[in-house]
PDB file of N, CA and C in Angstrom:
ATOM      1  N   MET A 265      10.394 -16.202  -6.282  1.00 63.00           N
ATOM      2  CA  MET A 265       9.134 -16.311  -5.714  1.00 63.00           C
ATOM      3  C   MET A 265       8.438 -14.961  -5.666  1.00 63.00           C
ATOM      4  N   SER A 266       7.293 -14.888  -5.965  1.00 75.00           N
ATOM      5  CA  SER A 266       6.512 -13.559  -6.058  1.00 75.00           C
ATOM      6  C   SER A 266       5.276 -13.644  -5.241  1.00 75.00           C
ATOM      7  N   VAL A 267       4.778 -12.518  -4.772  1.00 91.00           N
ATOM      8  CA  VAL A 267       3.520 -12.308  -4.061  1.00 91.00           C
ATOM      9  C   VAL A 267       2.437 -11.927  -4.868  1.00 91.00           C
ATOM     10  N   SER A 268       1.451 -12.826  -5.073  1.00 93.00           N
ATOM     11  CA  SER A 268       0.278 -12.402  -5.865  1.00 93.00           C
ATOM     12  C   SER A 268      -0.682 -11.479  -5.063  1.00 93.00           C
ATOM     13  N   PRO A 269      -1.406 -10.491  -5.714  1.00 92.00           N
ATOM     14  CA  PRO A 269      -2.234  -9.608  -5.010  1.00 92.00           C
ATOM     15  C   PRO A 269      -3.400 -10.349  -4.260  1.00 92.00           C
ATOM     16  N   ASN A 270      -3.808 -11.500  -4.637  1.00 94.00           N
ATOM     17  CA  ASN A 270      -4.823 -12.281  -3.943  1.00 94.00           C
ATOM     18  C   ASN A 270      -4.182 -13.011  -2.664  1.00 94.00           C
ATOM     19  N   MET A 271      -2.982 -12.769  -2.501  1.00 97.00           N
ATOM     20  CA  MET A 271      -2.420 -13.341  -1.291  1.00 97.00           C
ATOM     21  C   MET A 271      -1.903 -12.319  -0.397  1.00 97.00           C
ATOM     22  N   ILE A 272      -2.582 -11.101  -0.457  1.00 97.00           N
ATOM     23  CA  ILE A 272      -2.494  -9.919   0.358  1.00 97.00           C
ATOM     24  C   ILE A 272      -3.733  -9.796   1.110  1.00 97.00           C
ATOM     25  N   THR A 273      -3.718  -9.687   2.516  1.00 97.00           N
ATOM     26  CA  THR A 273      -4.847  -9.501   3.285  1.00 97.00           C
ATOM     27  C   THR A 273      -4.770  -8.629   4.497  1.00 97.00           C
ATOM     28  N   THR A 274      -5.802  -8.011   4.787  1.00 97.00           N
ATOM     29  CA  THR A 274      -5.712  -7.234   6.095  1.00 97.00           C
ATOM     30  C   THR A 274      -5.967  -8.152   7.245  1.00 97.00           C
ATOM     31  N   THR A 275      -6.417  -9.301   7.134  1.00 97.00           N
ATOM     32  CA  THR A 275      -6.705 -10.277   8.176  1.00 97.00           C
ATOM     33  C   THR A 275      -5.324 -10.992   8.620  1.00 97.00           C
ATOM     34  N   PHE A 276      -5.469 -11.886   9.566  1.00 96.00           N
ATOM     35  CA  PHE A 276      -4.285 -12.562   9.960  1.00 96.00           C
ATOM     36  C   PHE A 276      -4.241 -13.966   9.605  1.00 96.00           C
ATOM     37  N   GLU A 277      -5.182 -14.302   8.678  1.00 94.00           N
ATOM     38  CA  GLU A 277      -5.071 -15.631   8.043  1.00 94.00           C
ATOM     39  C   GLU A 277      -5.673 -15.629   6.647  1.00 94.00           C
ATOM     40  N   LEU A 278      -5.298 -16.591   5.793  1.00 95.00           N
ATOM     41  CA  LEU A 278      -5.887 -16.610   4.410  1.00 95.00           C
ATOM     42  C   LEU A 278      -6.766 -17.884   4.444  1.00 95.00           C
ATOM     43  N   PRO A 279      -8.030 -17.814   4.133  1.00 93.00           N
ATOM     44  CA  PRO A 279      -8.927 -19.023   4.094  1.00 93.00           C
ATOM     45  C   PRO A 279      -8.385 -20.050   3.116  1.00 93.00           C
ATOM     46  N   GLY A 280      -8.308 -21.211   3.471  1.00 95.00           N
ATOM     47  CA  GLY A 280      -7.772 -22.283   2.409  1.00 95.00           C
ATOM     48  C   GLY A 280      -6.284 -22.527   2.616  1.00 95.00           C
ATOM     49  N   TYR A 281      -5.651 -21.694   3.525  1.00 97.00           N
ATOM     50  CA  TYR A 281      -4.109 -21.849   3.611  1.00 97.00           C
ATOM     51  C   TYR A 281      -3.751 -21.951   5.086  1.00 97.00           C
ATOM     52  N   ARG A 282      -2.636 -22.361   5.348  1.00 97.00           N
ATOM     53  CA  ARG A 282      -2.104 -22.392   6.657  1.00 97.00           C
ATOM     54  C   ARG A 282      -0.713 -21.786   6.640  1.00 97.00           C
ATOM     55  N   ILE A 283      -0.307 -21.037   7.705  1.00 97.00           N
ATOM     56  CA  ILE A 283       0.871 -20.343   7.710  1.00 97.00           C
ATOM     57  C   ILE A 283       1.945 -21.447   8.122  1.00 97.00           C
ATOM     58  N   ALA A 284       2.921 -21.654   7.284  1.00 97.00           N
ATOM     59  CA  ALA A 284       3.947 -22.442   7.340  1.00 97.00           C
ATOM     60  C   ALA A 284       5.187 -21.879   7.928  1.00 97.00           C
ATOM     61  N   LYS A 285       5.451 -20.608   7.687  1.00 98.00           N
ATOM     62  CA  LYS A 285       6.594 -19.874   8.215  1.00 98.00           C
ATOM     63  C   LYS A 285       6.271 -18.385   8.327  1.00 98.00           C
ATOM     64  N   THR A 286       6.545 -17.783   9.398  1.00 98.00           N
ATOM     65  CA  THR A 286       6.315 -16.396   9.535  1.00 98.00           C
ATOM     66  C   THR A 286       7.783 -15.722   9.238  1.00 98.00           C
ATOM     67  N   ILE A 287       7.852 -14.810   8.366  1.00 98.00           N
ATOM     68  CA  ILE A 287       9.134 -14.143   7.945  1.00 98.00           C
ATOM     69  C   ILE A 287       9.316 -12.894   8.745  1.00 98.00           C
ATOM     70  N   GLY A 288       8.259 -12.015   8.784  1.00 98.00           N
ATOM     71  CA  GLY A 288       8.331 -10.835   9.585  1.00 98.00           C
ATOM     72  C   GLY A 288       7.804  -9.673   8.774  1.00 98.00           C
ATOM     73  N   LEU A 289       8.167  -8.547   9.334  1.00 98.00           N
ATOM     74  CA  LEU A 289       7.728  -7.156   8.860  1.00 98.00           C
ATOM     75  C   LEU A 289       8.210  -6.809   7.564  1.00 98.00           C
ATOM     76  N   VAL A 290       7.317  -6.502   6.537  1.00 98.00           N
ATOM     77  CA  VAL A 290       7.763  -5.866   5.273  1.00 98.00           C
ATOM     78  C   VAL A 290       7.072  -4.608   5.018  1.00 98.00           C
ATOM     79  N   ARG A 291       7.659  -3.754   4.305  1.00 97.00           N
ATOM     80  CA  ARG A 291       7.006  -2.307   3.976  1.00 97.00           C
ATOM     81  C   ARG A 291       7.375  -1.849   2.730  1.00 97.00           C
ATOM     82  N   GLY A 292       6.483  -0.911   2.295  1.00 97.00           N
ATOM     83  CA  GLY A 292       6.718  -0.150   1.131  1.00 97.00           C
ATOM     84  C   GLY A 292       6.490   1.245   1.243  1.00 97.00           C
ATOM     85  N   VAL A 293       7.373   2.019   1.033  1.00 95.00           N
ATOM     86  CA  VAL A 293       7.252   3.504   1.346  1.00 95.00           C
ATOM     87  C   VAL A 293       7.341   4.326   0.138  1.00 95.00           C
ATOM     88  N   THR A 294       6.443   5.303  -0.076  1.00 92.00           N
ATOM     89  CA  THR A 294       6.532   6.197  -1.185  1.00 92.00           C
ATOM     90  C   THR A 294       6.271   7.678  -0.564  1.00 92.00           C
ATOM     91  N   VAL A 295       6.948   8.635  -1.220  1.00 90.00           N
ATOM     92  CA  VAL A 295       6.717   9.996  -0.888  1.00 90.00           C
ATOM     93  C   VAL A 295       6.281  10.827  -2.035  1.00 90.00           C
ATOM     94  N   ARG A 296       5.133  11.606  -1.885  1.00 80.00           N
ATOM     95  CA  ARG A 296       4.590  12.418  -3.003  1.00 80.00           C
ATOM     96  C   ARG A 296       4.475  13.765  -2.625  1.00 80.00           C
ATOM     97  N   SER A 297       4.433  14.666  -3.605  1.00 75.00           N
ATOM     98  CA  SER A 297       4.146  16.014  -3.410  1.00 75.00           C
ATOM     99  C   SER A 297       3.091  16.359  -4.452  1.00 75.00           C
ATOM    100  N   ARG A 298       2.277  17.353  -4.153  1.00 61.00           N
ATOM    101  CA  ARG A 298       1.323  17.906  -5.063  1.00 61.00           C
ATOM    102  C   ARG A 298       1.963  18.885  -5.941  1.00 61.00           C
ATOM    103  N   SER A 299       1.686  18.769  -7.311  1.00 55.00           N
ATOM    104  CA  SER A 299       2.163  19.818  -8.225  1.00 55.00           C
ATOM    105  C   SER A 299       1.208  20.988  -8.108  1.00 55.00           C
ATOM    106  N   ILE A 300       1.906  22.133  -8.438  1.00 52.00           N
ATOM    107  CA  ILE A 300       1.176  23.465  -8.535  1.00 52.00           C
ATOM    108  C   ILE A 300      -0.123  23.301  -9.320  1.00 52.00           C
ATOM    109  N   PHE A 301       0.028  22.661 -10.417  1.00 50.00           N
ATOM    110  CA  PHE A 301      -1.139  22.540 -11.296  1.00 50.00           C
ATOM    111  C   PHE A 301      -2.211  21.665 -10.757  1.00 50.00           C
ATOM    112  N   GLY A 302      -1.817  20.556 -10.053  1.00 51.00           N
ATOM    113  CA  GLY A 302      -2.745  19.707  -9.315  1.00 51.00           C
ATOM    114  C   GLY A 302      -3.547  20.473  -8.264  1.00 51.00           C
ATOM    115  N   THR A 303      -2.689  21.304  -7.536  1.00 52.00           N
ATOM    116  CA  THR A 303      -3.301  22.001  -6.439  1.00 52.00           C
ATOM    117  C   THR A 303      -4.332  22.998  -6.916  1.00 52.00           C
ATOM    118  N   ILE A 304      -3.903  23.787  -7.978  1.00 54.00           N
ATOM    119  CA  ILE A 304      -4.817  24.723  -8.525  1.00 54.00           C
ATOM    120  C   ILE A 304      -6.146  24.020  -9.060  1.00 54.00           C
ATOM    121  N   GLY A 305      -5.971  22.839  -9.777  1.00 51.00           N
ATOM    122  CA  GLY A 305      -7.084  22.172 -10.395  1.00 51.00           C
ATOM    123  C   GLY A 305      -7.952  21.683  -9.220  1.00 51.00           C
ATOM    124  N   ALA A 306      -7.365  21.178  -8.112  1.00 49.00           N
ATOM    125  CA  ALA A 306      -8.259  20.764  -7.027  1.00 49.00           C
ATOM    126  C   ALA A 306      -8.917  21.771  -6.213  1.00 49.00           C
ATOM    127  N   SER A 307      -8.153  22.909  -6.195  1.00 55.00           N
ATOM    128  CA  SER A 307      -8.805  24.127  -5.568  1.00 55.00           C
ATOM    129  C   SER A 307     -10.018  24.591  -6.308  1.00 55.00           C
ATOM    130  N   LEU A 308     -10.067  24.450  -7.679  1.00 51.00           N
ATOM    131  CA  LEU A 308     -11.181  24.866  -8.531  1.00 51.00           C
ATOM    132  C   LEU A 308     -12.200  23.756  -8.270  1.00 51.00           C
ATOM    133  N   GLU A 309     -11.955  22.511  -8.103  1.00 53.00           N
ATOM    134  CA  GLU A 309     -13.013  21.449  -7.821  1.00 53.00           C
ATOM    135  C   GLU A 309     -13.632  21.694  -6.553  1.00 53.00           C
ATOM    136  N   THR A 310     -12.958  22.259  -5.479  1.00 57.00           N
ATOM    137  CA  THR A 310     -13.631  22.478  -4.159  1.00 57.00           C
ATOM    138  C   THR A 310     -14.694  23.615  -4.293  1.00 57.00           C
ATOM    139  N   LEU A 311     -14.615  24.444  -5.277  1.00 54.00           N
ATOM    140  CA  LEU A 311     -15.648  25.489  -5.375  1.00 54.00           C
ATOM    141  C   LEU A 311     -16.951  24.954  -5.740  1.00 54.00           C
ATOM    142  N   VAL A 312     -17.057  23.824  -6.580  1.00 56.00           N
ATOM    143  CA  VAL A 312     -18.279  23.272  -6.891  1.00 56.00           C
ATOM    144  C   VAL A 312     -18.693  22.131  -5.934  1.00 56.00           C
ATOM    145  N   GLY A 313     -17.797  21.813  -5.020  1.00 55.00           N
ATOM    146  CA  GLY A 313     -18.190  20.705  -3.942  1.00 55.00           C
ATOM    147  C   GLY A 313     -18.061  19.272  -4.511  1.00 55.00           C
ATOM    148  N   GLY A 314     -18.202  18.347  -3.681  1.00 57.00           N
ATOM    149  CA  GLY A 314     -18.138  17.007  -4.069  1.00 57.00           C
ATOM    150  C   GLY A 314     -16.763  16.409  -4.065  1.00 57.00           C
ATOM    151  N   ASN A 315     -16.619  15.282  -4.782  1.00 62.00           N
ATOM    152  CA  ASN A 315     -15.329  14.592  -4.811  1.00 62.00           C
ATOM    153  C   ASN A 315     -14.255  15.286  -5.484  1.00 62.00           C
ATOM    154  N   ILE A 316     -13.103  15.502  -4.975  1.00 59.00           N
ATOM    155  CA  ILE A 316     -11.954  16.160  -5.617  1.00 59.00           C
ATOM    156  C   ILE A 316     -11.173  15.004  -6.360  1.00 59.00           C
ATOM    157  N   THR A 317     -11.395  14.887  -7.603  1.00 66.00           N
ATOM    158  CA  THR A 317     -10.921  13.784  -8.376  1.00 66.00           C
ATOM    159  C   THR A 317      -9.319  13.904  -8.496  1.00 66.00           C
ATOM    160  N   LEU A 318      -8.852  14.922  -8.731  1.00 64.00           N
ATOM    161  CA  LEU A 318      -7.367  15.063  -8.859  1.00 64.00           C
ATOM    162  C   LEU A 318      -6.591  14.523  -7.602  1.00 64.00           C
ATOM    163  N   PHE A 319      -7.140  14.934  -6.462  1.00 68.00           N
ATOM    164  CA  PHE A 319      -6.469  14.294  -5.252  1.00 68.00           C
ATOM    165  C   PHE A 319      -6.800  12.790  -5.109  1.00 68.00           C
ATOM    166  N   GLU A 320      -8.040  12.447  -5.347  1.00 76.00           N
ATOM    167  CA  GLU A 320      -8.286  11.023  -5.303  1.00 76.00           C
ATOM    168  C   GLU A 320      -7.388  10.179  -6.174  1.00 76.00           C
ATOM    169  N   GLU A 321      -7.276  10.654  -7.415  1.00 79.00           N
ATOM    170  CA  GLU A 321      -6.318   9.876  -8.303  1.00 79.00           C
ATOM    171  C   GLU A 321      -4.948   9.776  -7.777  1.00 79.00           C
ATOM    172  N   MET A 322      -4.422  10.891  -7.340  1.00 79.00           N
ATOM    173  CA  MET A 322      -3.030  11.036  -6.730  1.00 79.00           C
ATOM    174  C   MET A 322      -2.898  10.053  -5.539  1.00 79.00           C
ATOM    175  N   CYS A 323      -3.883  10.010  -4.675  1.00 81.00           N
ATOM    176  CA  CYS A 323      -3.878   9.246  -3.432  1.00 81.00           C
ATOM    177  C   CYS A 323      -3.963   7.870  -3.837  1.00 81.00           C
ATOM    178  N   GLU A 324      -4.753   7.421  -4.820  1.00 87.00           N
ATOM    179  CA  GLU A 324      -4.846   6.042  -5.159  1.00 87.00           C
ATOM    180  C   GLU A 324      -3.605   5.551  -5.786  1.00 87.00           C
ATOM    181  N   LYS A 325      -2.928   6.330  -6.548  1.00 89.00           N
ATOM    182  CA  LYS A 325      -1.726   5.926  -7.238  1.00 89.00           C
ATOM    183  C   LYS A 325      -0.599   5.800  -6.254  1.00 89.00           C
ATOM    184  N   THR A 326      -0.582   6.603  -5.241  1.00 90.00           N
ATOM    185  CA  THR A 326       0.461   6.595  -4.158  1.00 90.00           C
ATOM    186  C   THR A 326       0.147   5.382  -3.283  1.00 90.00           C
ATOM    187  N   ARG A 327      -1.001   5.007  -2.971  1.00 92.00           N
ATOM    188  CA  ARG A 327      -1.338   3.732  -2.170  1.00 92.00           C
ATOM    189  C   ARG A 327      -0.914   2.571  -2.977  1.00 92.00           C
ATOM    190  N   GLU A 328      -1.258   2.552  -4.323  1.00 94.00           N
ATOM    191  CA  GLU A 328      -0.924   1.410  -5.203  1.00 94.00           C
ATOM    192  C   GLU A 328       0.651   1.167  -5.258  1.00 94.00           C
ATOM    193  N   GLU A 329       1.336   2.334  -5.322  1.00 94.00           N
ATOM    194  CA  GLU A 329       2.851   2.165  -5.339  1.00 94.00           C
ATOM    195  C   GLU A 329       3.465   1.631  -4.116  1.00 94.00           C
ATOM    196  N   ALA A 330       2.935   1.989  -2.982  1.00 96.00           N
ATOM    197  CA  ALA A 330       3.390   1.715  -1.609  1.00 96.00           C
ATOM    198  C   ALA A 330       3.082   0.230  -1.533  1.00 96.00           C
ATOM    199  N   LEU A 331       1.957  -0.303  -1.898  1.00 96.00           N
ATOM    200  CA  LEU A 331       1.580  -1.616  -1.715  1.00 96.00           C
ATOM    201  C   LEU A 331       2.510  -2.546  -2.752  1.00 96.00           C
ATOM    202  N   GLU A 332       2.641  -2.012  -3.986  1.00 95.00           N
ATOM    203  CA  GLU A 332       3.565  -2.849  -4.926  1.00 95.00           C
ATOM    204  C   GLU A 332       4.987  -2.850  -4.256  1.00 95.00           C
ATOM    205  N   LEU A 333       5.450  -1.859  -3.663  1.00 96.00           N
ATOM    206  CA  LEU A 333       6.784  -1.918  -2.970  1.00 96.00           C
ATOM    207  C   LEU A 333       6.872  -2.853  -1.870  1.00 96.00           C
ATOM    208  N   MET A 334       5.733  -2.902  -1.143  1.00 97.00           N
ATOM    209  CA  MET A 334       5.695  -3.936  -0.049  1.00 97.00           C
ATOM    210  C   MET A 334       5.693  -5.369  -0.610  1.00 97.00           C
ATOM    211  N   MET A 335       4.896  -5.601  -1.613  1.00 97.00           N
ATOM    212  CA  MET A 335       4.774  -6.842  -2.155  1.00 97.00           C
ATOM    213  C   MET A 335       6.319  -7.319  -2.633  1.00 97.00           C
ATOM    214  N   GLN A 336       6.962  -6.376  -3.268  1.00 96.00           N
ATOM    215  CA  GLN A 336       8.423  -6.585  -3.724  1.00 96.00           C
ATOM    216  C   GLN A 336       9.352  -7.105  -2.607  1.00 96.00           C
ATOM    217  N   HIS A 337       9.153  -6.221  -1.550  1.00 97.00           N
ATOM    218  CA  HIS A 337       9.925  -6.533  -0.308  1.00 97.00           C
ATOM    219  C   HIS A 337       9.670  -7.912   0.124  1.00 97.00           C
ATOM    220  N   ALA A 338       8.355  -8.234   0.249  1.00 98.00           N
ATOM    221  CA  ALA A 338       7.929  -9.560   0.750  1.00 98.00           C
ATOM    222  C   ALA A 338       8.520 -10.669  -0.070  1.00 98.00           C
ATOM    223  N   ALA A 339       8.485 -10.603  -1.358  1.00 97.00           N
ATOM    224  CA  ALA A 339       9.059 -11.653  -2.281  1.00 97.00           C
ATOM    225  C   ALA A 339      10.525 -11.655  -2.117  1.00 97.00           C
ATOM    226  N   GLN A 340      11.228 -10.509  -1.928  1.00 97.00           N
ATOM    227  CA  GLN A 340      12.716 -10.569  -1.631  1.00 97.00           C
ATOM    228  C   GLN A 340      12.957 -11.278  -0.404  1.00 97.00           C
ATOM    229  N   GLU A 341      12.242 -11.397   0.566  1.00 97.00           N
ATOM    230  CA  GLU A 341      12.382 -11.970   1.836  1.00 97.00           C
ATOM    231  C   GLU A 341      11.922 -13.461   1.782  1.00 97.00           C
ATOM    232  N   GLY A 342      11.329 -13.876   0.684  1.00 97.00           N
ATOM    233  CA  GLY A 342      10.951 -15.292   0.380  1.00 97.00           C
ATOM    234  C   GLY A 342       9.576 -15.593   0.883  1.00 97.00           C
ATOM    235  N   ALA A 343       8.720 -14.594   0.897  1.00 97.00           N
ATOM    236  CA  ALA A 343       7.330 -14.823   1.231  1.00 97.00           C
ATOM    237  C   ALA A 343       6.524 -15.168  -0.042  1.00 97.00           C
ATOM    238  N   ASN A 344       5.334 -15.702   0.246  1.00 97.00           N
ATOM    239  CA  ASN A 344       4.377 -15.889  -0.964  1.00 97.00           C
ATOM    240  C   ASN A 344       3.110 -15.277  -0.518  1.00 97.00           C
ATOM    241  N   ALA A 345       2.982 -14.616   0.648  1.00 98.00           N
ATOM    242  CA  ALA A 345       1.788 -14.082   1.084  1.00 98.00           C
ATOM    243  C   ALA A 345       2.141 -12.906   2.164  1.00 98.00           C
ATOM    244  N   VAL A 346       1.271 -11.906   2.378  1.00 98.00           N
ATOM    245  CA  VAL A 346       1.414 -10.984   3.452  1.00 98.00           C
ATOM    246  C   VAL A 346       0.045 -10.764   4.119  1.00 98.00           C
ATOM    247  N   ILE A 347       0.172 -10.884   5.422  1.00 98.00           N
ATOM    248  CA  ILE A 347      -1.037 -10.717   6.230  1.00 98.00           C
ATOM    249  C   ILE A 347      -1.025  -9.516   7.135  1.00 98.00           C
ATOM    250  N   GLY A 348      -2.122  -9.036   7.585  1.00 98.00           N
ATOM    251  CA  GLY A 348      -2.315  -7.960   8.489  1.00 98.00           C
ATOM    252  C   GLY A 348      -1.829  -6.695   7.859  1.00 98.00           C
ATOM    253  N   VAL A 349      -2.028  -6.581   6.687  1.00 98.00           N
ATOM    254  CA  VAL A 349      -1.646  -5.337   5.803  1.00 98.00           C
ATOM    255  C   VAL A 349      -2.438  -4.060   6.260  1.00 98.00           C
ATOM    256  N   ARG A 350      -1.613  -3.063   6.443  1.00 98.00           N
ATOM    257  CA  ARG A 350      -2.183  -1.704   6.885  1.00 98.00           C
ATOM    258  C   ARG A 350      -1.451  -0.671   5.953  1.00 98.00           C
ATOM    259  N   TYR A 351      -2.225   0.591   6.040  1.00 96.00           N
ATOM    260  CA  TYR A 351      -1.595   1.721   5.414  1.00 96.00           C
ATOM    261  C   TYR A 351      -1.354   2.673   6.506  1.00 96.00           C
ATOM    262  N   ASP A 352      -0.432   3.624   6.275  1.00 94.00           N
ATOM    263  CA  ASP A 352      -0.184   4.832   7.163  1.00 94.00           C
ATOM    264  C   ASP A 352       0.275   5.965   6.310  1.00 94.00           C
ATOM    265  N   ALA A 353      -0.152   7.103   6.690  1.00 89.00           N
ATOM    266  CA  ALA A 353       0.263   8.302   5.828  1.00 89.00           C
ATOM    267  C   ALA A 353       0.616   9.423   6.852  1.00 89.00           C
ATOM    268  N   THR A 354       1.860  10.118   6.570  1.00 88.00           N
ATOM    269  CA  THR A 354       2.249  11.210   7.312  1.00 88.00           C
ATOM    270  C   THR A 354       2.649  12.428   6.416  1.00 88.00           C
ATOM    271  N   GLU A 355       2.267  13.524   6.760  1.00 83.00           N
ATOM    272  CA  GLU A 355       2.680  14.708   6.106  1.00 83.00           C
ATOM    273  C   GLU A 355       4.193  15.068   6.579  1.00 83.00           C
ATOM    274  N   VAL A 356       5.015  14.976   5.606  1.00 82.00           N
ATOM    275  CA  VAL A 356       6.545  15.219   5.974  1.00 82.00           C
ATOM    276  C   VAL A 356       6.693  16.563   6.128  1.00 82.00           C
ATOM    277  N   MET A 357       6.205  17.452   5.154  1.00 83.00           N
ATOM    278  CA  MET A 357       6.143  18.970   5.154  1.00 83.00           C
ATOM    279  C   MET A 357       4.878  19.325   4.324  1.00 83.00           C
ATOM    280  N   GLN A 358       4.646  20.615   4.324  1.00 78.00           N
ATOM    281  CA  GLN A 358       3.455  21.062   3.775  1.00 78.00           C
ATOM    282  C   GLN A 358       3.363  20.583   2.197  1.00 78.00           C
ATOM    283  N   GLY A 359       2.443  19.854   1.825  1.00 74.00           N
ATOM    284  CA  GLY A 359       2.203  19.381   0.454  1.00 74.00           C
ATOM    285  C   GLY A 359       3.125  18.119   0.054  1.00 74.00           C
ATOM    286  N   VAL A 360       3.748  17.642   1.145  1.00 81.00           N
ATOM    287  CA  VAL A 360       4.590  16.343   0.896  1.00 81.00           C
ATOM    288  C   VAL A 360       4.114  15.352   1.825  1.00 81.00           C
ATOM    289  N   THR A 361       3.618  14.114   1.232  1.00 84.00           N
ATOM    290  CA  THR A 361       3.054  13.113   2.116  1.00 84.00           C
ATOM    291  C   THR A 361       3.877  11.799   1.942  1.00 84.00           C
ATOM    292  N   GLU A 362       4.131  11.058   3.051  1.00 89.00           N
ATOM    293  CA  GLU A 362       4.691   9.741   2.925  1.00 89.00           C
ATOM    294  C   GLU A 362       3.572   8.793   3.053  1.00 89.00           C
ATOM    295  N   VAL A 363       3.510   7.766   2.307  1.00 93.00           N
ATOM    296  CA  VAL A 363       2.517   6.648   2.405  1.00 93.00           C
ATOM    297  C   VAL A 363       3.266   5.357   2.659  1.00 93.00           C
ATOM    298  N   LEU A 364       2.927   4.696   3.709  1.00 95.00           N
ATOM    299  CA  LEU A 364       3.484   3.423   3.972  1.00 95.00           C
ATOM    300  C   LEU A 364       2.502   2.326   3.925  1.00 95.00           C
ATOM    301  N   ALA A 365       2.884   1.231   3.441  1.00 97.00           N
ATOM    302  CA  ALA A 365       2.165  -0.044   3.343  1.00 97.00           C
ATOM    303  C   ALA A 365       2.941  -1.045   4.041  1.00 97.00           C
ATOM    304  N   TYR A 366       2.267  -1.789   5.016  1.00 98.00           N
ATOM    305  CA  TYR A 366       3.095  -2.647   5.847  1.00 98.00           C
ATOM    306  C   TYR A 366       2.369  -3.894   6.252  1.00 98.00           C
ATOM    307  N   GLY A 367       2.908  -4.936   6.522  1.00 98.00           N
ATOM    308  CA  GLY A 367       2.333  -6.172   6.945  1.00 98.00           C
ATOM    309  C   GLY A 367       3.277  -7.240   7.383  1.00 98.00           C
ATOM    310  N   THR A 368       2.871  -8.347   7.574  1.00 98.00           N
ATOM    311  CA  THR A 368       3.660  -9.455   8.012  1.00 98.00           C
ATOM    312  C   THR A 368       3.817 -10.473   6.813  1.00 98.00           C
ATOM    313  N   ALA A 369       5.083 -10.588   6.469  1.00 98.00           N
ATOM    314  CA  ALA A 369       5.287 -11.591   5.408  1.00 98.00           C
ATOM    315  C   ALA A 369       5.326 -13.026   5.908  1.00 98.00           C
ATOM    316  N   VAL A 370       4.705 -13.809   5.060  1.00 98.00           N
ATOM    317  CA  VAL A 370       4.611 -15.218   5.570  1.00 98.00           C
ATOM    318  C   VAL A 370       4.708 -16.170   4.263  1.00 98.00           C
ATOM    319  N   GLN A 371       5.082 -17.386   4.602  1.00 97.00           N
ATOM    320  CA  GLN A 371       5.054 -18.485   3.580  1.00 97.00           C
ATOM    321  C   GLN A 371       3.811 -19.262   3.904  1.00 97.00           C
ATOM    322  N   VAL A 372       2.790 -19.482   3.130  1.00 97.00           N
ATOM    323  CA  VAL A 372       1.714 -20.226   3.206  1.00 97.00           C
ATOM    324  C   VAL A 372       1.621 -21.490   2.401  1.00 97.00           C
ATOM    325  N   GLU A 373       0.871 -22.453   2.831  1.00 96.00           N
ATOM    326  CA  GLU A 373       0.672 -23.646   2.102  1.00 96.00           C
ATOM    327  C   GLU A 373      -0.886 -24.041   2.057  1.00 96.00           C
ATOM    328  N   ARG A 374      -1.411 -24.627   1.060  1.00 95.00           N
ATOM    329  CA  ARG A 374      -2.836 -24.977   0.963  1.00 95.00           C
ATOM    330  C   ARG A 374      -3.103 -25.866   2.126  1.00 95.00           C
ATOM    331  N   ALA A 375      -4.170 -25.609   2.777  1.00 91.00           N
ATOM    332  CA  ALA A 375      -4.618 -26.449   3.836  1.00 91.00           C
ATOM    333  C   ALA A 375      -5.201 -27.793   3.431  1.00 91.00           C
ATOM    334  N   ALA A 376      -4.959 -28.697   4.261  1.00 81.00           N
ATOM    335  CA  ALA A 376      -5.375 -30.005   3.804  1.00 81.00           C
ATOM    336  C   ALA A 376      -6.844 -30.245   4.102  1.00 81.00           C
TER     337      ALA A 376
END
C-alpha cells in the first residue's frame, strides 16, 4: 500500500471519501545545514534585496523530503491517506534546522 500525494491534506477530511480506520500519528523528519557556499551566496543576494533563492530552494527541498518521509511512514503503517498535515521547524543549532512533517494516518474508502 502506498500514499498518493493527492491523498494528503491539511484538512481533517477528504472530499468524496470516508475515513474507515484511523491509524494514528505519522511523521517525517529531516535535518539540514547550510553550506558555507550557500550562506555566502545568500548573503550576496541580501545585498540587492528581494527573494533569497538559494535559501528558498533549500527550504523547499527540505520540506519535500520531510513530506516524502511522512508518506513512507504512513504507508508502512497501512494507511492510504494522511489528514491534518502540518510542518514544524526548529533550529537545532546555529545553521542547522530540523523540519518535521506530521499528520494523522488513515485508511479511507470512496463515499457512497
